[in-house]
GROMACS .gro file of C-alpha atoms in nm:
model
  248
    1MET     CA    1   3.916  12.644  13.448
    2LYS     CA    2   4.249  12.816  13.386
    3LYS     CA    3   4.350  12.904  13.030
    4PHE     CA    4   4.628  12.646  12.990
    5GLU     CA    5   4.512  12.371  13.221
    6ASN     CA    6   4.550  12.099  12.957
    7SER     CA    7   4.868  12.235  12.798
    8ILE     CA    8   5.223  12.102  12.808
    9VAL     CA    9   5.475  12.382  12.749
   10LEU     CA   10   5.845  12.353  12.667
   11ILE     CA   11   6.050  12.669  12.724
   12THR     CA   12   6.415  12.686  12.621
   13GLY     CA   13   6.641  12.921  12.811
   14GLY     CA   14   6.383  12.876  13.083
   15SER     CA   15   6.605  12.903  13.389
   16GLY     CA   16   6.612  13.282  13.411
   17GLY     CA   17   6.501  13.615  13.269
   18ILE     CA   18   6.224  13.606  13.009
   19GLY     CA   19   6.217  13.226  13.012
   20ALA     CA   20   6.163  13.206  13.387
   21ALA     CA   21   5.897  13.479  13.379
   22THR     CA   22   5.718  13.287  13.103
   23ALA     CA   23   5.737  12.962  13.299
   24ARG     CA   24   5.580  13.132  13.603
   25ALA     CA   25   5.303  13.281  13.390
   26PHE     CA   26   5.214  12.946  13.232
   27ILE     CA   27   5.217  12.770  13.570
   28ASN     CA   28   4.982  13.035  13.708
   29GLU     CA   29   4.743  12.956  13.422
   30GLY     CA   30   4.742  12.582  13.493
   31ALA     CA   31   4.996  12.451  13.241
   32LYS     CA   32   5.259  12.184  13.294
   33VAL     CA   33   5.595  12.337  13.210
   34ALA     CA   34   5.925  12.186  13.098
   35ILE     CA   35   6.209  12.425  13.177
   36ALA     CA   36   6.496  12.349  12.938
   37ASP     CA   37   6.837  12.509  12.980
   38ILE     CA   38   7.208  12.446  13.032
   39LEU     CA   39   7.190  12.631  13.366
   40GLU     CA   40   7.113  12.332  13.585
   41ASN     CA   41   7.120  12.482  13.935
   42GLU     CA   42   6.899  12.776  13.839
   43GLY     CA   43   6.663  12.551  13.646
   44GLU     CA   44   6.624  12.297  13.924
   45GLU     CA   45   6.566  12.577  14.175
   46LEU     CA   46   6.298  12.737  13.958
   47ALA     CA   47   6.122  12.404  13.898
   48SER     CA   48   6.120  12.339  14.273
   49GLU     CA   49   5.977  12.687  14.335
   50LEU     CA   50   5.701  12.640  14.076
   51GLY     CA   51   5.584  12.306  14.216
   52GLU     CA   52   5.475  11.970  14.086
   53ASN     CA   53   5.368  12.095  13.742
   54ALA     CA   54   5.720  12.212  13.654
   55ARG     CA   55   6.021  11.999  13.561
   56PHE     CA   56   6.375  12.090  13.464
   57PHE     CA   57   6.552  11.925  13.169
   58ARG     CA   58   6.911  11.999  13.074
   59LEU     CA   59   6.928  12.093  12.707
   60ASP     CA   60   7.192  12.243  12.480
   61VAL     CA   61   6.966  12.367  12.201
   62SER     CA   62   7.244  12.353  11.942
   63ILE     CA   63   7.271  11.972  11.963
   64ALA     CA   64   7.010  11.769  11.772
   65ALA     CA   65   7.054  11.453  11.981
   66GLN     CA   66   6.984  11.646  12.300
   67TRP     CA   67   6.666  11.788  12.149
   68GLU     CA   68   6.549  11.439  12.057
   69ALA     CA   69   6.622  11.302  12.404
   70THR     CA   70   6.471  11.600  12.584
   71VAL     CA   71   6.145  11.598  12.390
   72ALA     CA   72   6.109  11.225  12.457
   73LYS     CA   73   6.169  11.277  12.831
   74VAL     CA   74   5.924  11.569  12.848
   75GLU     CA   75   5.651  11.375  12.672
   76ASN     CA   76   5.709  11.065  12.886
   77THR     CA   77   5.704  11.274  13.204
   78LEU     CA   78   5.449  11.550  13.140
   79GLY     CA   79   5.265  11.460  12.820
   80THR     CA   80   5.252  11.567  12.455
   81ILE     CA   81   5.400  11.913  12.400
   82SER     CA   82   5.139  12.157  12.272
   83ILE     CA   83   5.333  12.484  12.313
   84LEU     CA   84   5.700  12.550  12.233
   85VAL     CA   85   5.870  12.873  12.336
   86ASN     CA   86   6.213  12.903  12.171
   87ASN     CA   87   6.373  13.155  12.404
   88ALA     CA   88   6.734  13.037  12.446
   89GLY     CA   89   6.989  13.275  12.302
   90ILE     CA   90   7.329  13.436  12.342
   91ALA     CA   91   7.509  13.747  12.218
   92ILE     CA   92   7.877  13.798  12.145
   93ASN     CA   93   7.925  14.168  12.083
   94LYS     CA   94   8.240  14.227  11.881
   95PRO     CA   95   8.309  14.431  11.567
   96ILE     CA   96   8.318  14.211  11.257
   97LEU     CA   97   8.695  14.246  11.219
   98GLU     CA   98   8.744  14.111  11.572
   99LEU     CA   99   8.470  13.846  11.568
  100THR     CA  100   8.604  13.497  11.496
  101GLU     CA  101   8.432  13.247  11.272
  102GLU     CA  102   8.396  13.018  11.573
  103GLU     CA  103   8.220  13.291  11.773
  104TYR     CA  104   7.990  13.377  11.482
  105ARG     CA  105   7.894  13.013  11.434
  106LYS     CA  106   7.831  12.970  11.807
  107VAL     CA  107   7.572  13.250  11.805
  108ILE     CA  108   7.407  13.114  11.492
  109ASP     CA  109   7.407  12.757  11.626
  110ILE     CA  110   7.228  12.857  11.946
  111ASN     CA  111   7.004  13.142  11.831
  112GLN     CA  112   6.905  13.012  11.487
  113VAL     CA  113   6.990  12.644  11.442
  114GLY     CA  114   6.860  12.573  11.793
  115VAL     CA  115   6.520  12.711  11.695
  116PHE     CA  116   6.517  12.504  11.375
  117LEU     CA  117   6.600  12.188  11.572
  118GLY     CA  118   6.332  12.262  11.831
  119MET     CA  119   6.058  12.315  11.574
  120LYS     CA  120   6.164  12.008  11.377
  121GLN     CA  121   6.160  11.789  11.688
  122VAL     CA  122   5.831  11.910  11.839
  123LEU     CA  123   5.620  11.947  11.523
  124PRO     CA  124   5.550  11.574  11.471
  125SER     CA  125   5.368  11.554  11.805
  126MET     CA  126   5.178  11.874  11.731
  127LEU     CA  127   5.076  11.736  11.392
  128ASN     CA  128   4.944  11.419  11.553
  129ALA     CA  129   4.740  11.633  11.791
  130THR     CA  130   4.636  11.865  11.503
  131ASN     CA  131   4.704  12.171  11.716
  132GLY     CA  132   4.992  12.361  11.865
  133ALA     CA  133   5.159  12.697  11.904
  134ILE     CA  134   5.524  12.791  11.860
  135ILE     CA  135   5.658  13.124  11.979
  136ASN     CA  136   6.011  13.216  11.872
  137ILE     CA  137   6.175  13.490  12.076
  138SER     CA  138   6.360  13.720  11.839
  139SER     CA  139   6.456  14.080  11.920
  140LEU     CA  140   6.438  14.440  11.812
  141ALA     CA  141   6.765  14.339  11.642
  142GLY     CA  142   6.550  14.130  11.409
  143PHE     CA  143   6.424  14.453  11.251
  144ARG     CA  144   6.724  14.684  11.246
  145GLY     CA  145   7.096  14.700  11.300
  146THR     CA  146   7.167  14.766  11.665
  147SER     CA  147   7.480  14.852  11.858
  148ARG     CA  148   7.831  14.825  11.722
  149GLY     CA  149   7.941  14.464  11.731
  150SER     CA  150   7.604  14.293  11.689
  151VAL     CA  151   7.662  14.131  11.349
  152ALA     CA  152   7.616  13.770  11.464
  153TYR     CA  153   7.325  13.849  11.696
  154SER     CA  154   7.143  14.059  11.436
  155ALA     CA  155   7.196  13.791  11.171
  156SER     CA  156   7.042  13.527  11.395
  157LYS     CA  157   6.745  13.739  11.498
  158PHE     CA  158   6.665  13.849  11.142
  159ALA     CA  159   6.681  13.481  11.043
  160LEU     CA  160   6.416  13.389  11.299
  161ARG     CA  161   6.164  13.610  11.121
  162GLY     CA  162   6.212  13.429  10.790
  163MET     CA  163   6.219  13.083  10.946
  164THR     CA  164   5.903  13.156  11.140
  165LYS     CA  165   5.713  13.279  10.836
  166ALA     CA  166   5.818  12.978  10.629
  167VAL     CA  167   5.715  12.726  10.895
  168ALA     CA  168   5.394  12.917  10.966
  169LEU     CA  169   5.294  12.884  10.600
  170GLU     CA  170   5.372  12.510  10.603
  171MET     CA  171   5.164  12.457  10.916
  172ALA     CA  172   4.880  12.705  10.863
  173SER     CA  173   4.633  12.444  10.737
  174LYS     CA  174   4.732  12.192  11.003
  175GLY     CA  175   4.619  12.374  11.317
  176ILE     CA  176   4.966  12.490  11.423
  177ARG     CA  177   5.050  12.859  11.461
  178VAL     CA  178   5.404  13.003  11.459
  179ASN     CA  179   5.490  13.363  11.553
  180THR     CA  180   5.784  13.574  11.665
  181VAL     CA  181   5.813  13.808  11.962
  182HIS     CA  182   6.057  14.098  11.938
  183PRO     CA  183   6.154  14.252  12.273
  184GLY     CA  184   6.350  14.574  12.297
  185LEU     CA  185   6.538  14.662  12.615
  186ILE     CA  186   6.409  14.430  12.888
  187LYS     CA  187   6.522  14.418  13.251
  188THR     CA  188   6.653  14.068  13.317
  189PRO     CA  189   6.931  13.928  13.538
  190LEU     CA  190   7.158  13.942  13.230
  191THR     CA  191   7.094  14.308  13.143
  192MET     CA  192   7.097  14.413  13.510
  193LYS     CA  193   7.410  14.222  13.617
  194ASP     CA  194   7.704  14.403  13.773
  195GLY     CA  195   7.482  14.688  13.895
  196ARG     CA  196   7.386  14.818  13.552
  197ASP     CA  197   7.101  15.037  13.678
  198GLU     CA  198   7.277  15.347  13.548
  199ILE     CA  199   7.328  15.194  13.203
  200ILE     CA  200   6.964  15.082  13.186
  201ASN     CA  201   6.847  15.428  13.290
  202HIS     CA  202   7.071  15.588  13.026
  203LEU     CA  203   6.951  15.356  12.750
  204SER     CA  204   6.588  15.414  12.854
  205THR     CA  205   6.616  15.781  12.760
  206GLY     CA  206   6.611  15.675  12.394
  207ILE     CA  207   6.286  15.483  12.439
  208PRO     CA  208   5.965  15.686  12.382
  209MET     CA  209   5.805  15.528  12.690
  210GLN     CA  210   6.114  15.630  12.890
  211ARG     CA  211   6.171  15.293  13.053
  212ALA     CA  212   6.292  14.940  12.996
  213GLY     CA  213   6.039  14.659  12.973
  214GLU     CA  214   5.984  14.388  13.231
  215ALA     CA  215   6.027  14.017  13.165
  216SER     CA  216   5.670  13.966  13.288
  217GLU     CA  217   5.544  14.192  13.007
  218VAL     CA  218   5.709  13.968  12.749
  219ALA     CA  219   5.559  13.664  12.922
  220LYS     CA  220   5.209  13.809  12.894
  221LEU     CA  221   5.247  13.849  12.518
  222VAL     CA  222   5.382  13.494  12.485
  223LEU     CA  223   5.076  13.360  12.670
  224PHE     CA  224   4.846  13.559  12.444
  225LEU     CA  225   5.009  13.410  12.134
  226ALA     CA  226   4.996  13.059  12.278
  227GLY     CA  227   4.626  13.079  12.354
  228ASP     CA  228   4.295  13.081  12.172
  229ASP     CA  229   4.274  13.462  12.181
  230ALA     CA  230   4.540  13.463  11.907
  231SER     CA  231   4.375  13.187  11.703
  232PHE     CA  232   4.394  13.383  11.374
  233SER     CA  233   4.755  13.500  11.417
  234THR     CA  234   5.038  13.313  11.250
  235GLY     CA  235   5.358  13.405  11.069
  236SER     CA  236   5.354  13.747  11.234
  237GLU     CA  237   5.586  13.964  11.442
  238PHE     CA  238   5.482  14.104  11.779
  239ILE     CA  239   5.693  14.389  11.915
  240LEU     CA  240   5.757  14.506  12.272
  241ASP     CA  241   5.998  14.798  12.250
  242GLY     CA  242   5.835  15.094  12.422
  243GLY     CA  243   5.790  15.265  12.084
  244GLN     CA  244   6.146  15.250  11.952
  245LEU     CA  245   6.059  15.120  11.605
  246ALA     CA  246   5.791  15.385  11.571
  247LYS     CA  247   6.073  15.638  11.535
  248LEU     CA  248   6.212  15.478  11.217
   0.00000   0.00000   0.00000
């Protein structure tokens, strides 16, 4: 029997990059996967590629009503959600004096409020089942200030750490675990777009392991945290950065 054969997984931002790699990994371990994203064409294509155990659902994570409707559709179609991966996120990189309030709020609404709405919507089903795992994808930017112009992104990713710990404490006695994953530089379609190989190679020189990570490496950690091998881990941060934080 595969590790996640009886699991229903909802992955936000699931149409590409880390989300898509995570969807593939869960499918390979027998799970049924709901791919949730605003990128409809990419999401439908991925679901078709992954087969009958994958479905695409359009979801803007910043809108509560869409969360409510999506969770209902997923549970009617696939079954009760037992694993939630909050992966959807954006970055608007501008210095604070150039960043508008609207832009700041957009990043917070998607990266932070979207995670709050997802946990709030999925937790009732998990409580009824008396088990569940939530993995919130944060960032290296959740531990330190990063590049110039990352004020909104860093604020949202730091916030995920606190939110995760608070919810983990609320749910610790109820069979539900909540953790954060903090990737550093990861090769995804977003970071590699427009032929950025040279930029990636340059940035990798500052990483002790001398390379960027792969989306599949993040997916493997997510699966570990979702499964029984991590049964005593909750409210914790798990870092994939090639050793960058070790230098601080």
